[in-house]
C-alpha atoms as a printed R data frame, in Angstrom:
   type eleno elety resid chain resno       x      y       z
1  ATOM     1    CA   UNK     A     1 -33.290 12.194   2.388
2  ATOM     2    CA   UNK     A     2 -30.109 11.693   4.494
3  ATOM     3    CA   UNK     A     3 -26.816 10.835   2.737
4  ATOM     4    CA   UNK     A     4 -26.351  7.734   4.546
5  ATOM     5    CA   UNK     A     5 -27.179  4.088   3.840
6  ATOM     6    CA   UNK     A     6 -28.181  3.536   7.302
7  ATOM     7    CA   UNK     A     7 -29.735 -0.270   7.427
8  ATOM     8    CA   UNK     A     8 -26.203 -1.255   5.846
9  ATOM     9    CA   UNK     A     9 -24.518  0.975   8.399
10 ATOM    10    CA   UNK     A    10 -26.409 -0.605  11.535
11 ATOM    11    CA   UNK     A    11 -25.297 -4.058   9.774
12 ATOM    12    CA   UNK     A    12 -21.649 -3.152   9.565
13 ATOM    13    CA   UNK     A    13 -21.735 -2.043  13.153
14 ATOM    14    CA   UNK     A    14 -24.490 -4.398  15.235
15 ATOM    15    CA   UNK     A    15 -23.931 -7.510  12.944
16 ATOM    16    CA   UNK     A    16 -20.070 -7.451  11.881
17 ATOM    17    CA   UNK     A    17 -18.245 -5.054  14.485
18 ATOM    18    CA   UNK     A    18 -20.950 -6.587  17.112
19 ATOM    19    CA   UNK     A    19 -21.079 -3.166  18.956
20 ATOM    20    CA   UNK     A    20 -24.184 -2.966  20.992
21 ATOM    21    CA   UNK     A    21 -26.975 -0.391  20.205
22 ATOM    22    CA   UNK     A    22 -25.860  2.127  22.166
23 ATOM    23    CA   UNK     A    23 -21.899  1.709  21.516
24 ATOM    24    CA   UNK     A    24 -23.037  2.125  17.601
25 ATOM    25    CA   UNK     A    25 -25.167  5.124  18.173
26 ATOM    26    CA   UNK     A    26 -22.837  7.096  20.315
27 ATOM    27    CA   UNK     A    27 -19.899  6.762  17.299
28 ATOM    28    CA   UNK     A    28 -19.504  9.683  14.754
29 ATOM    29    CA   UNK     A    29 -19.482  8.808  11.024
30 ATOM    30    CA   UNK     A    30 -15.676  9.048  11.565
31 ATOM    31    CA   UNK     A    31 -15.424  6.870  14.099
32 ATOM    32    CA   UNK     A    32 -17.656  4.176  12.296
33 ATOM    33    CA   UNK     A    33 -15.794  4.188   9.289
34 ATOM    34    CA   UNK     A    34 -12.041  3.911  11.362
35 ATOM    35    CA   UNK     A    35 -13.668  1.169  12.551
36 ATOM    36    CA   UNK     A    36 -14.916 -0.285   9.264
37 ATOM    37    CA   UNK     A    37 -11.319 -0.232   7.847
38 ATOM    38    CA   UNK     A    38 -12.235  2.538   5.359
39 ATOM    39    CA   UNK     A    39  -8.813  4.565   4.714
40 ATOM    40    CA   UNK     A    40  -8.494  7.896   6.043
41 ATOM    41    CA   UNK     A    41  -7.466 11.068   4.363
42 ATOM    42    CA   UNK     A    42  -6.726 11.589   0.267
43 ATOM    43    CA   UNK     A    43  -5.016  9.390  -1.585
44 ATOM    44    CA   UNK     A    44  -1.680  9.995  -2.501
45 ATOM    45    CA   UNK     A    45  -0.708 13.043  -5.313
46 ATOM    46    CA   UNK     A    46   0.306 11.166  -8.379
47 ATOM    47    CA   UNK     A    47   2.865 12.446 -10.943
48 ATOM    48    CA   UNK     A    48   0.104 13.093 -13.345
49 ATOM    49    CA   UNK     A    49  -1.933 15.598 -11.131
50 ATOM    50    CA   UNK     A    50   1.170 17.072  -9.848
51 ATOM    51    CA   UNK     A    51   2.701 17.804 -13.340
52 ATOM    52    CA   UNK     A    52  -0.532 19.170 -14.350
53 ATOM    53    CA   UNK     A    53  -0.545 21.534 -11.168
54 ATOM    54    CA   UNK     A    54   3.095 22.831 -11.995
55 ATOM    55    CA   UNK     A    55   2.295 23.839 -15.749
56 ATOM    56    CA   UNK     A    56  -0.970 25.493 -14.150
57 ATOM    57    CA   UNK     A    57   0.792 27.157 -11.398
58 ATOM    58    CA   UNK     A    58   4.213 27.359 -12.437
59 ATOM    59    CA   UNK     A    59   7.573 28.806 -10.551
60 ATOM    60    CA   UNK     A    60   8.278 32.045 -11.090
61 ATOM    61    CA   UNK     A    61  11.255 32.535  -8.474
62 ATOM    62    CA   UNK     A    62  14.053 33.555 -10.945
63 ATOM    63    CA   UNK     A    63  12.252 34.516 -13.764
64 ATOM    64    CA   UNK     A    64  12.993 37.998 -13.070
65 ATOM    65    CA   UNK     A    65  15.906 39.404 -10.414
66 ATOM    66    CA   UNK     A    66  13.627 40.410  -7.680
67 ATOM    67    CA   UNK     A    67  14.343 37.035  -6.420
């Protein structure tokens, strides 16, 4: 069973982007979901995650002199 909703993403894309059948078929999943409006890439490191990355991974430059 494939991962993808795909009579929602024909919808999106014949219906609401009104690409024709071959415009929709020839995009990637990327593509589509530029398209779509979907936002690209992670969200944003907030100061939680990054605080809990520095006490797991902490900076040891200067704890000793090797430098």
């Amino acid at each position: 069973m494939s991962g993808f909703d795909w009579p929602a993403l024909m919808q999106a894309g014949l219906r609401d982007l009104g690409l024709k059948p071959a415009e929709f078929w020839a995009l990637t999943p990327a593509e589509l979901r530029v398209m779509l409006g979907e936002a690209q890439g992670n969200a944003p490191l907030a100061r939680g995650r990054l605080d809990a990355l520095m006490q797991a991974y902490p900076d040891l430059r200067g704890a000793n002199d090797d430098g």
